[in-house]
Coordinates of C-alpha atoms and ligand atoms in Angstrom, one line a residue:
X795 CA -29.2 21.2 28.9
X796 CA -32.8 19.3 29.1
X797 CA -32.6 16.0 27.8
X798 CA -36.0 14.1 27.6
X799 CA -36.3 10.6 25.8
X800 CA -39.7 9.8 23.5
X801 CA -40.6 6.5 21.6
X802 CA -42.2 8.7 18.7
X803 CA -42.2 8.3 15.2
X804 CA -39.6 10.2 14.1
X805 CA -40.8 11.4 11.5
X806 CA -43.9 13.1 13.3
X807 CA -41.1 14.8 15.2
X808 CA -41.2 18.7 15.1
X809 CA -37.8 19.7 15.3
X810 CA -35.2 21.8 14.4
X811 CA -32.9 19.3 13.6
X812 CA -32.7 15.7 13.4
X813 CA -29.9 13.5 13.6
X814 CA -29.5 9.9 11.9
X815 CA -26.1 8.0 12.1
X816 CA -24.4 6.5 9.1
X817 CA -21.6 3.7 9.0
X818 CA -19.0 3.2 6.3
X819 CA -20.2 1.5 3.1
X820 CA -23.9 1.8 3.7
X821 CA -26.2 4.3 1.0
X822 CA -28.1 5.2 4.2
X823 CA -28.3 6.5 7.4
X824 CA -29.0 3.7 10.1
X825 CA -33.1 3.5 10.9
X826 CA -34.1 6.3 8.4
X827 CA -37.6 6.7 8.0
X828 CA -40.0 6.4 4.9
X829 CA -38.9 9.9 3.2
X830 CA -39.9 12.0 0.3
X831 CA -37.3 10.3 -2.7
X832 CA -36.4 13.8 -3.4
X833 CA -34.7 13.9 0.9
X834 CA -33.4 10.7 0.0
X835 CA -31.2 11.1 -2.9
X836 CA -30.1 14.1 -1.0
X837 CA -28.9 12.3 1.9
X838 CA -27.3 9.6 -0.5
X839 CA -25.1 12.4 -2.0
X840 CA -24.2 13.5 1.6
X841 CA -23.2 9.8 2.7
X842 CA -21.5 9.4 -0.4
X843 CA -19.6 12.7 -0.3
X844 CA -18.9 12.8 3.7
X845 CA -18.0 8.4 3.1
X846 CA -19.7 8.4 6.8
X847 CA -16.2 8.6 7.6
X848 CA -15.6 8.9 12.1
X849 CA -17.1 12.3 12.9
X850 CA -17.9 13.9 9.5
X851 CA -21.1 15.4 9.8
X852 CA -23.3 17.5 7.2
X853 CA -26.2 19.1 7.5
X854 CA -29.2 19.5 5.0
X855 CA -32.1 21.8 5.1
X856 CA -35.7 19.9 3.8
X857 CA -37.4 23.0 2.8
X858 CA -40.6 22.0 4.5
X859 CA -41.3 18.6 3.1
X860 CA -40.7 16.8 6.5
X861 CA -41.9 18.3 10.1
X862 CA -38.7 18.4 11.1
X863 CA -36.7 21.7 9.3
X864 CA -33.0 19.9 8.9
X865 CA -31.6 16.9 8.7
X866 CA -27.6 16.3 10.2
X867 CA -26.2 12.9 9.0
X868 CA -23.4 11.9 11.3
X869 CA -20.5 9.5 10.4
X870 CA -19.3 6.7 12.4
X871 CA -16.5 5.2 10.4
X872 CA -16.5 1.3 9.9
X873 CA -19.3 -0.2 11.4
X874 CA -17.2 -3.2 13.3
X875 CA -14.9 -0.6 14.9
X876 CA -17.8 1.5 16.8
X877 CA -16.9 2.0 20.3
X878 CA -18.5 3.8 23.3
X879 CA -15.4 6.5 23.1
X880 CA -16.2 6.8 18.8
X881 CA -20.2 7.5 20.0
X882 CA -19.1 9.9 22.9
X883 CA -16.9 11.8 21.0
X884 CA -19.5 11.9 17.3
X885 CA -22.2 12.9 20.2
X886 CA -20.0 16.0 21.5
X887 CA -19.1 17.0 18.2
X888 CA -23.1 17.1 16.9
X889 CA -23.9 19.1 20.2
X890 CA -20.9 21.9 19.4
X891 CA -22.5 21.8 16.2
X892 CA -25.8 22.7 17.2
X893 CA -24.6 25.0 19.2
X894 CA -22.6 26.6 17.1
X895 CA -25.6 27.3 14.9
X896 CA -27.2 28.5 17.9
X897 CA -30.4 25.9 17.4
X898 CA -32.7 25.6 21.2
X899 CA -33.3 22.0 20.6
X900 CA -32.2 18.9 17.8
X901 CA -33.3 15.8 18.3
X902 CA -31.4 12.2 17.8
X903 CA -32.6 9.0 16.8
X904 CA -31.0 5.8 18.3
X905 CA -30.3 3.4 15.9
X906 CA -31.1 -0.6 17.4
X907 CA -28.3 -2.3 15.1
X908 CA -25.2 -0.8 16.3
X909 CA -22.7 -3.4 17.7
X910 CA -22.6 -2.4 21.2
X911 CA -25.0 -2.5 23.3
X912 CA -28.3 -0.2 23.6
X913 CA -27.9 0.7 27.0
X914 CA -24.3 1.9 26.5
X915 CA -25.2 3.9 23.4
X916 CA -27.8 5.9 25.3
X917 CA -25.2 6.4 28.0
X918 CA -22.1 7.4 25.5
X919 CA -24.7 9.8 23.3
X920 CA -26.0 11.9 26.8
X921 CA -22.0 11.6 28.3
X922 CA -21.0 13.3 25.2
X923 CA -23.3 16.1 24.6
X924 CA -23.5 17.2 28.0
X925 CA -19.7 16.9 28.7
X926 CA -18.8 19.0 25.4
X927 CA -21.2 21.7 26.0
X928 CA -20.1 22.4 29.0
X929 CA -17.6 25.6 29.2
X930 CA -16.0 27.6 32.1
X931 CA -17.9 30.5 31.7
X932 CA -18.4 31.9 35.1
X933 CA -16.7 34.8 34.8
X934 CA -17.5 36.4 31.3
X935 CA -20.3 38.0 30.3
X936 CA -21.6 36.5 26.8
X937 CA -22.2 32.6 27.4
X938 CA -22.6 29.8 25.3
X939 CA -26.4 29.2 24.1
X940 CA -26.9 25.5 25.1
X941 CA -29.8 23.4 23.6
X942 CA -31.6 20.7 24.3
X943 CA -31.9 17.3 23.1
X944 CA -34.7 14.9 22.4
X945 CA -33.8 11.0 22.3
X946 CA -36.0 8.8 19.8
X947 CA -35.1 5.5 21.2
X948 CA -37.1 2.1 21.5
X949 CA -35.2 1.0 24.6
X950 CA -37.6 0.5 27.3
X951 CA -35.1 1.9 29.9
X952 CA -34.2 5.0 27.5
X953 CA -35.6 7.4 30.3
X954 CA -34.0 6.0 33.3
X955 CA -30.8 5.2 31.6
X956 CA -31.0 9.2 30.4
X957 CA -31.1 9.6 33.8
X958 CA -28.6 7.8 35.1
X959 CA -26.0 9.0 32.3
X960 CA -27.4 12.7 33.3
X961 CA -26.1 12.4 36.9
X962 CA -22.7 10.9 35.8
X963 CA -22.2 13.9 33.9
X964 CA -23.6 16.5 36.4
X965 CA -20.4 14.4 38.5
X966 CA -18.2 15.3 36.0
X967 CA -19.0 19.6 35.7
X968 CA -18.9 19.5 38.8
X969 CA -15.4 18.2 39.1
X970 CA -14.5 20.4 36.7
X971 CA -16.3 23.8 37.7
X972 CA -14.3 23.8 41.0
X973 CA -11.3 22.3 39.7
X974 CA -11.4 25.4 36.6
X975 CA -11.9 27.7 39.5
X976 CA -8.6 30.3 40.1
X977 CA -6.8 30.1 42.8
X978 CA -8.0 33.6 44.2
X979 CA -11.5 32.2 44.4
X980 CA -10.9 28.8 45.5
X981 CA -8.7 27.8 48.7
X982 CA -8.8 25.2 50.7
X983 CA -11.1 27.8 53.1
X984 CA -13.3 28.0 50.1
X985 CA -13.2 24.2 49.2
X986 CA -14.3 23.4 52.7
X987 CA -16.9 25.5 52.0
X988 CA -18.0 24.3 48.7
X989 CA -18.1 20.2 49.8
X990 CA -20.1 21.6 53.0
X991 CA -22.9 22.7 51.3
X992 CA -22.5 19.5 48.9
X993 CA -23.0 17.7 51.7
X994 CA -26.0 19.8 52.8
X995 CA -27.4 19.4 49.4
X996 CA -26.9 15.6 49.1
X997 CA -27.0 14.7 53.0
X998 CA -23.3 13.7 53.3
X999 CA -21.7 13.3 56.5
X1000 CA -19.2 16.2 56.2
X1001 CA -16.2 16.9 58.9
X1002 CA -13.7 19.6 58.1
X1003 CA -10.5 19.3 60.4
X1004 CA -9.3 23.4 60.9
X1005 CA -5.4 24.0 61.2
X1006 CA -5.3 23.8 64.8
X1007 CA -6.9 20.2 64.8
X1008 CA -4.7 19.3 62.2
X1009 CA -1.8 20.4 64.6
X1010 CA -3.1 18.5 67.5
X1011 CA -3.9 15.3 65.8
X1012 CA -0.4 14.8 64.4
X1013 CA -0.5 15.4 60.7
X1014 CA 2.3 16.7 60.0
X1015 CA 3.0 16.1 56.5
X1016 CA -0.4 18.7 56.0
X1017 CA 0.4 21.4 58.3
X1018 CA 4.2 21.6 57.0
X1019 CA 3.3 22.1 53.6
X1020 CA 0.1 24.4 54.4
X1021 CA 2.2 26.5 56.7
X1022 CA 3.7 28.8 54.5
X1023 CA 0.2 30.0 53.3
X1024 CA -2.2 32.4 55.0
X1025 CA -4.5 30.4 53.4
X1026 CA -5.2 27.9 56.0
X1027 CA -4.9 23.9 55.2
X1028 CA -8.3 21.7 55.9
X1029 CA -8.5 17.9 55.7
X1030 CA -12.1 17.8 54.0
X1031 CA -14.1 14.3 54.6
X1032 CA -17.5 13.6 53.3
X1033 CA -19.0 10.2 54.0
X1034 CA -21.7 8.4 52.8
X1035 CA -23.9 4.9 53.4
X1036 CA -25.7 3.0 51.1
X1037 CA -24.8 -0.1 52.0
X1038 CA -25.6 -1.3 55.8
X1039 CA -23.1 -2.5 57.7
X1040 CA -20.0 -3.2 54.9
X1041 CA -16.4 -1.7 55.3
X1042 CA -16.2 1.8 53.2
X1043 CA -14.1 1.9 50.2
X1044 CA -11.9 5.0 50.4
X1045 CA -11.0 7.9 47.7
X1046 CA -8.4 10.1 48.4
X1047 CA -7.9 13.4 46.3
X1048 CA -4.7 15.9 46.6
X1049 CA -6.3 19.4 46.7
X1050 CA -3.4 22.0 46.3
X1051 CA -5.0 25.2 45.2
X1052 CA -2.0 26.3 44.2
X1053 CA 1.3 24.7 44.1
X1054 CA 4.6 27.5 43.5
X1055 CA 6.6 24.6 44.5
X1056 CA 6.9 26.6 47.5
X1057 CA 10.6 27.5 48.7
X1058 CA 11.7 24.8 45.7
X1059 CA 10.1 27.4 43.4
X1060 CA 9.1 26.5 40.3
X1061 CA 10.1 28.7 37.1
X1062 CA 7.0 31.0 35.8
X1063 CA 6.8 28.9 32.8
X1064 CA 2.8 27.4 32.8
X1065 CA 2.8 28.2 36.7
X1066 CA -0.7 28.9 36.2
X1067 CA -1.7 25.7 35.1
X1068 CA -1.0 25.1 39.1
X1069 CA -4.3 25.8 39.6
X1070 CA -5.0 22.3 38.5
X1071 CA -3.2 21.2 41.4
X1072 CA -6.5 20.4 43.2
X1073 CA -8.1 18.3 40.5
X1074 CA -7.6 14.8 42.0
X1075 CA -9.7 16.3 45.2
X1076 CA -12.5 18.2 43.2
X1077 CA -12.5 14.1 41.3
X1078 CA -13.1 12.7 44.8
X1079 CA -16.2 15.4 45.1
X1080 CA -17.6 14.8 41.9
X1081 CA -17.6 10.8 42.8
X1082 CA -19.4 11.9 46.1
X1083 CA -22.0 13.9 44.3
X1084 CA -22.9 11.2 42.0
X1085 CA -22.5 8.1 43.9
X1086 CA -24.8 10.3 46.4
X1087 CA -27.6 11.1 43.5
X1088 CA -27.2 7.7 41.7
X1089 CA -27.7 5.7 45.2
X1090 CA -25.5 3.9 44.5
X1091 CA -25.5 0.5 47.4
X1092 CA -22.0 1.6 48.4
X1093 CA -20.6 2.8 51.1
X1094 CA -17.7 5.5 50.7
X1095 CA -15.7 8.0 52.5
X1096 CA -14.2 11.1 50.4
X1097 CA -10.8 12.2 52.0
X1098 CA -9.7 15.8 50.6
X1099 CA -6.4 17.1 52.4
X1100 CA -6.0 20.7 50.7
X1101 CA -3.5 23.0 51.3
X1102 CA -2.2 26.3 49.0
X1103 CA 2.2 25.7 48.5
X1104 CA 3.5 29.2 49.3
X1105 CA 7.1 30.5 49.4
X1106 CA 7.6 33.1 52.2
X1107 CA 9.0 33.1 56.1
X1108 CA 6.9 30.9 57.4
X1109 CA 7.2 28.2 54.7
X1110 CA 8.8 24.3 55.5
X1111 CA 11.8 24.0 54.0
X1112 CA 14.0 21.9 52.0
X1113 CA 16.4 20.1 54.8
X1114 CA 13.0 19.6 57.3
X1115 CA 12.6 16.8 59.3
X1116 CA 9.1 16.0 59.8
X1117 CA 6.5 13.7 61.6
X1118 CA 3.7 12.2 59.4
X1119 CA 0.2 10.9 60.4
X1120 CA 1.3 7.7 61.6
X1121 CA 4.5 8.7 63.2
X1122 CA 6.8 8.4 60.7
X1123 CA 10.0 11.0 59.7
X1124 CA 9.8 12.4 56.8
X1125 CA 13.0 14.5 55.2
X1126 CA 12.4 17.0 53.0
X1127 CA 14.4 17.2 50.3
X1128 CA 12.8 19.7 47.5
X1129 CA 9.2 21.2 48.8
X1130 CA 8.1 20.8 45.4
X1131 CA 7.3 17.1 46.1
X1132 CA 4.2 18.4 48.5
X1133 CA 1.3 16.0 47.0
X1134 CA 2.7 13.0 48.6
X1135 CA 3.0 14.6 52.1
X1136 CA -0.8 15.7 52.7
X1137 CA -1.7 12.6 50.6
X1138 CA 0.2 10.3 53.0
X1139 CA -1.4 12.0 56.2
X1140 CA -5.1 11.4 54.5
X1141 CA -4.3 7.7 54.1
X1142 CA -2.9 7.2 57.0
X1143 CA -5.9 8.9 58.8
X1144 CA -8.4 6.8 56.5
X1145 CA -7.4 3.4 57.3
X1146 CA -6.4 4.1 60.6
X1147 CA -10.0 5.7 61.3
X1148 CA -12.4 4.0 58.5
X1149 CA -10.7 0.4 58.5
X1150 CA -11.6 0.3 54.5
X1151 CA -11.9 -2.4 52.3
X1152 CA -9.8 -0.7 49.8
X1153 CA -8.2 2.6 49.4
X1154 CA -8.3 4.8 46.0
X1155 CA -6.2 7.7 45.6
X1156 CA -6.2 10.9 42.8
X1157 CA -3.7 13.3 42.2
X1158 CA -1.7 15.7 39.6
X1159 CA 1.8 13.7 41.1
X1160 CA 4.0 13.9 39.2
X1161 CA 5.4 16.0 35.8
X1162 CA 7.5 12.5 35.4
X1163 CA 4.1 10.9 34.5
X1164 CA 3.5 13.4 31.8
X1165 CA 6.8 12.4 30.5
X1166 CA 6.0 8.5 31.0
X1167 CA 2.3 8.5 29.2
X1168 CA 2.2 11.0 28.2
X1169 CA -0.9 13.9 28.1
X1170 CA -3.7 11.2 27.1
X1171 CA -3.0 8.1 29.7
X1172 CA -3.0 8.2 34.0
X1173 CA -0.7 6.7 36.0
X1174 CA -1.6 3.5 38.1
X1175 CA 0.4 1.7 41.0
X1176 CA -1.1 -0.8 43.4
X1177 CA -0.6 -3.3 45.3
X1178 CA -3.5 -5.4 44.2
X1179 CA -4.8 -7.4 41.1
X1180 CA -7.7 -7.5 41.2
X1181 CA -8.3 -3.8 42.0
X1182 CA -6.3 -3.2 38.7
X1183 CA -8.2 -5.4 36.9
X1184 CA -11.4 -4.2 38.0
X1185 CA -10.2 -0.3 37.2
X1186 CA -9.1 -1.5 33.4
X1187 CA -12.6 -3.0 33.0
X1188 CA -14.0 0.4 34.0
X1189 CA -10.9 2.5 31.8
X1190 CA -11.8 0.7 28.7
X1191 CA -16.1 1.1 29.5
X1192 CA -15.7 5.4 29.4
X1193 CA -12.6 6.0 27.2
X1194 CA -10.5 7.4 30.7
X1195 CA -6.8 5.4 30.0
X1196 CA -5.0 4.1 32.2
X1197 CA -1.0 2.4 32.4
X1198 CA 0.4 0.2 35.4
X1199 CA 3.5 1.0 36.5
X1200 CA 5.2 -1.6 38.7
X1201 CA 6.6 -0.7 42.5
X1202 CA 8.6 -3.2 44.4
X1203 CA 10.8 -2.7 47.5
X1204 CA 14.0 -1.5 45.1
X1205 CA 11.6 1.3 44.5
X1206 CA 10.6 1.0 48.3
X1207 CA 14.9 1.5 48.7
X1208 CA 14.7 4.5 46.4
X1209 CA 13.0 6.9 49.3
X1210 CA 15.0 5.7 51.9
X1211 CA 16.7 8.8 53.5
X1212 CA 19.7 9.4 55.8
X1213 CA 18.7 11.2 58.7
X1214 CA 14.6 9.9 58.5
X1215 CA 13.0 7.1 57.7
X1216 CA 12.3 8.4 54.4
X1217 CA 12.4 11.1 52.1
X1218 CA 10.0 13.3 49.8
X1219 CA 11.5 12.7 46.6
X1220 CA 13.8 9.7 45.2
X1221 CA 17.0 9.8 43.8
X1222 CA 17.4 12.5 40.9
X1223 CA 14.5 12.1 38.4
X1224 CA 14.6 8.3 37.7
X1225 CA 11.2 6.9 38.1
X1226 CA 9.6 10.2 39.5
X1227 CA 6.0 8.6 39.3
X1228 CA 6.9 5.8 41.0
X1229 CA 9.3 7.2 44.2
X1230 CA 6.3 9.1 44.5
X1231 CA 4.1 6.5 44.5
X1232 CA 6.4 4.7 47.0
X1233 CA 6.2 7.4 49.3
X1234 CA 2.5 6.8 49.5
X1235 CA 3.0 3.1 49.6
X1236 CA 4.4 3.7 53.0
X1237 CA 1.1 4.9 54.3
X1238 CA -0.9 2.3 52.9
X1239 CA 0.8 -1.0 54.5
X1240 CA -1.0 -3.9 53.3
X1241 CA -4.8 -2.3 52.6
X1242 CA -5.7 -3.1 48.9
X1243 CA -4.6 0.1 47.4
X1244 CA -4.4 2.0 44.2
X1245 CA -2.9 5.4 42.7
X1246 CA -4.1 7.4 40.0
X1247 CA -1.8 9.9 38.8
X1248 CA -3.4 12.3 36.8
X1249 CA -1.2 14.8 36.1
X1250 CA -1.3 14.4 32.4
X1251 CA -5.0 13.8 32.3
X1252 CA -6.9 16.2 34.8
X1253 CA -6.8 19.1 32.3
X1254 CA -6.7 19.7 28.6
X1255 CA -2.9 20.8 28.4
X1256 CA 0.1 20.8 26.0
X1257 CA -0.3 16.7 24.3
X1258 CA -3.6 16.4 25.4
X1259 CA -5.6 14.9 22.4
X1260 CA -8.7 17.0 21.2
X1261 CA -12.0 15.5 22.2
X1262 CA -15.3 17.1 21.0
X1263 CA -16.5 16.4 25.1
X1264 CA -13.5 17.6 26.3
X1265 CA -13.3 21.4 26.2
X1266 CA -10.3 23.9 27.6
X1267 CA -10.0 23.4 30.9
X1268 CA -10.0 20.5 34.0
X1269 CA -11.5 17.1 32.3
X1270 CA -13.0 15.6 35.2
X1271 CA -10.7 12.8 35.2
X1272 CA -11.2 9.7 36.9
X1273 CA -14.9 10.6 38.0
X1274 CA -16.8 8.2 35.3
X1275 CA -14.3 5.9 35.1
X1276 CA -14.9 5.5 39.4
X1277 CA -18.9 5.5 38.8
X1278 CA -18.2 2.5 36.5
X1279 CA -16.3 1.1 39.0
X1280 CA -18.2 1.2 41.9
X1281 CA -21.4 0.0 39.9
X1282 CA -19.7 -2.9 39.1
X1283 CA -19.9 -6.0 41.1
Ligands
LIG853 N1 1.8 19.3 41.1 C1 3.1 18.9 40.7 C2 3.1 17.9 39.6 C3 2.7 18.4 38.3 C4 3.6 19.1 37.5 C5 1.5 18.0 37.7 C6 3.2 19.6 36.2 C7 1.2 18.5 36.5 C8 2.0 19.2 35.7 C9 3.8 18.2 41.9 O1 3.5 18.8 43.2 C10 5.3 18.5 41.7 O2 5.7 19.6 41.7 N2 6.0 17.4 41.6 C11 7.4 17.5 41.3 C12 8.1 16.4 42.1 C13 9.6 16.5 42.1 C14 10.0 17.8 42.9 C15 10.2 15.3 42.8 C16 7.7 17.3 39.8 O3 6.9 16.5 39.2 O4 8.5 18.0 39.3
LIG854 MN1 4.7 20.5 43.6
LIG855 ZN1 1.7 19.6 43.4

């Protein structure tokens, strides 16, 4: 999709299609041009018809007495209660339209009186046609006609803002092409692969540890649960520097390709959706990409342990004793619970190696979060304020949820095991998201640290709530909702 912004006239605009918004209780659309009166009682009927209720649209045809050949009046509910997520979401919903109706280019005008903020608006409007257009198609034949869009806006900084919004979406597919991909075409051989030549691309620093380093460097929570797979495991780490001189902030992103559950099998039930197992990492790389395009004054490092959870003869098992990153045993207990060992060895590694200011971590945990929050709402535990305060900011700016949980050293007790220092799961299925999280919290000591789990949110599944700019398929979780974050001060 081209998106170009102009500061035209819009009614000199040739176009297909034009789009004017229109709040609740108002006769007419929001900075409607000087029309033929005929065009305007017709668009009074619509607004009356449609109330300009959230997301009703209707379209009219002007039978050639405007340049531009139809006219879409879009609905955004009560004018007090306009969000960027209500904008986002109307955006994606216009764009499907147009789509539909298989148009090669609609235009929108901006209106200047909404009540948040111009800059914002431009950003929610590109967000949400770009992310609803956007459809796994890689491997059927007949695909989606996408158009493209024309901005009428009076914003000065319409074109770089375009911009700006255009690279936090390109973030976002990318998260989600790899992250859609099945796990025949994408191991963590093939993930290595694909953040290489992201690095190449977008001059990242990019080091892939192979099995055999992974061996001799002691991580033992990665090679355990990798070893079951011919598939080898890779510990993937991109780093960037746009900042001289300041300690990196660290992301962390569980990459199973596929999880079985390994010798703890799971039941066949949705064991496809496993696929989505590797969502957190493919987050991390679609924060790389961005933060790299956007240049952004950061520095960061991306850590991706990946490993494919295979049953078979060569597979850890429940009962193993094990040595993590940092020396620690480890019991397993169900091999199931495999996120938090390759996580644990990544953040171990990172803040042993990197020293960061803070640490960041994304993964599909835990099915207990599903049953916590829910489909629509992540998982958060951390051991600092601030950091969660910062990351709710950033939740509320681009409509990603988020819900604290709480750890403390009862939960800490909860892991505890007999014969190691700890164990991979906690006690039955009390607190699931947070035993898990307490695993990790062993890895972390005191770094400022925080823990998205996103195993409700990463793809559209059973729950999840429709969104026009979320279609079938991995969401991209986490990776605007990080831009936000890391473009904040
Ligand atoms: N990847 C799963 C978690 C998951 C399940 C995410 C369903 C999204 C949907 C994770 O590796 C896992 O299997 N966790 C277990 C932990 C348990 C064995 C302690 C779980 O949640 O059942
Ligand atoms: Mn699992
Ligand atoms: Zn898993």
């Amino acid at each position: 999709m081209n998106i170009k912004v102009e500061k035209s006239d819009p009614i000199k605009k040739k176009t297909k299609l034009v789009v004017y918004f229109v709040t609740e209780k108002s006769e007419l659309p929001l900075g409607l041009p000087k029309l033929n009166q005929k065009l305007v009682d017709e668009i009074k009927k619509v607004v009356k018809e449609t109330k300009a209720k959230l997301g009703a649209i209707a379209i009219l045809h002007t039978h050639q007495l405007v340049e531009q050949e139809r006219i879409l009046i879009a609905g955004l509910g009560q004018k007090h209660k306009i969000s960027h997520e209500s904008l986002r979401i109307t955006s994606g919903k216009i764009a499907r339209k147009v789509s539909e109706i298989e148009l090669e280019e609609y235009t929108i005008v901006v209106p200047n009186n909404l009540p948040v903020n111009s800059k914002s608006v431009i950003n929610s409007i590109v967000e949400g046609a770009r992310l609803s257009l956007y459809s796994f198609d890689r491997f059927k034949k007949e695909k989606k006609k996408i158009p493209n869009l024309t901005i009428i806006s009076t914003n000065e900084k319409a074109s770089e803002l375009v911009s700006k919004a255009n690279l936090a979406s390109e973030g976002v597919i990318y998260a989600r092409s790899l992250s859609n991909l099945p796990p025949n075409e994408c191991n963590p051989v093939k993930l290595g692969e694909f953040a290489k030549s992201l690095s190449v691309k977008n001059r990242l620093k990019c080091t892939i540890l192979s099995k055999s380093e992974l061996k001799q460097k002691g991580f033992g929570g990665i090679t355990a649960v990798g070893q079951g797979s011919k598939n080898e495991p890779k510990l993937i780490i991109l780093e960037y520097n746009g900042k001289k001189d300041s300690k990196p902030i660290i992301l962390v992103g569980k990459a199973v390709t596929f999880d079985t559950g390994g010798i703890s099998l799971k039941p066949a039930e949705k064991m496809d959706e496993m696929k989505f197992d590797k969502c957190g990492g493919c987050t991390v790389l679609g924060i790389m990409k961005a933060v790299s395009e956007l240049k952004l004054p950061v520095n960061l490092v991306g850590i991706i342990p990946s490993v494919e959870n295979m049953p078979g003869g060569e597979s850890y098992r429940p009962g193993d004793i094990i040595k993590l990153h940092d020396g620690k045993t480890a019991e397993i207990l169900n091999t199931d619970a495999e996120g938090r060992l390759i996580l644990y060895d990544a953040l171990s590694y990172g803040i042993k190696t990197y020293k960061p200011k803070e640490i960041i971590d994304f993964a599909t945990l835990t099915g207990a979060c599903i049953v916590a929050l829910g489909a629509n709402v992540a998982g958060l535990v951390s051991n600092n304020k601030k950091i969660v305060e910062k990351i709710t900011k950033s939740s509320q700016n681009t409509g990603e949820q988020v819900w604290q949980l709480p750890i403390n050293d009862d939960y800490m007790d909860m892991i505890k095991s007999d014969y190691a220092e700890i164990r991979n799961t906690g006690p039955g299925r009390v607190a699931g998201t947070i035993t898990a999280a307490a695993f990790l919290a062993n890895a972390v000591g005191n770094t400022p640290w925080a823990h998205f789990d996103i195993a409700g949110t990463a793809w559209v599944q059973a729950g999840s709530k429709e969104k026009s700019y979320n279609p079938k398929g991995a969401t991209g979780f986490g990776v605007r909702l990080m831009l936000d974050y890391l473009s904040s001060p």
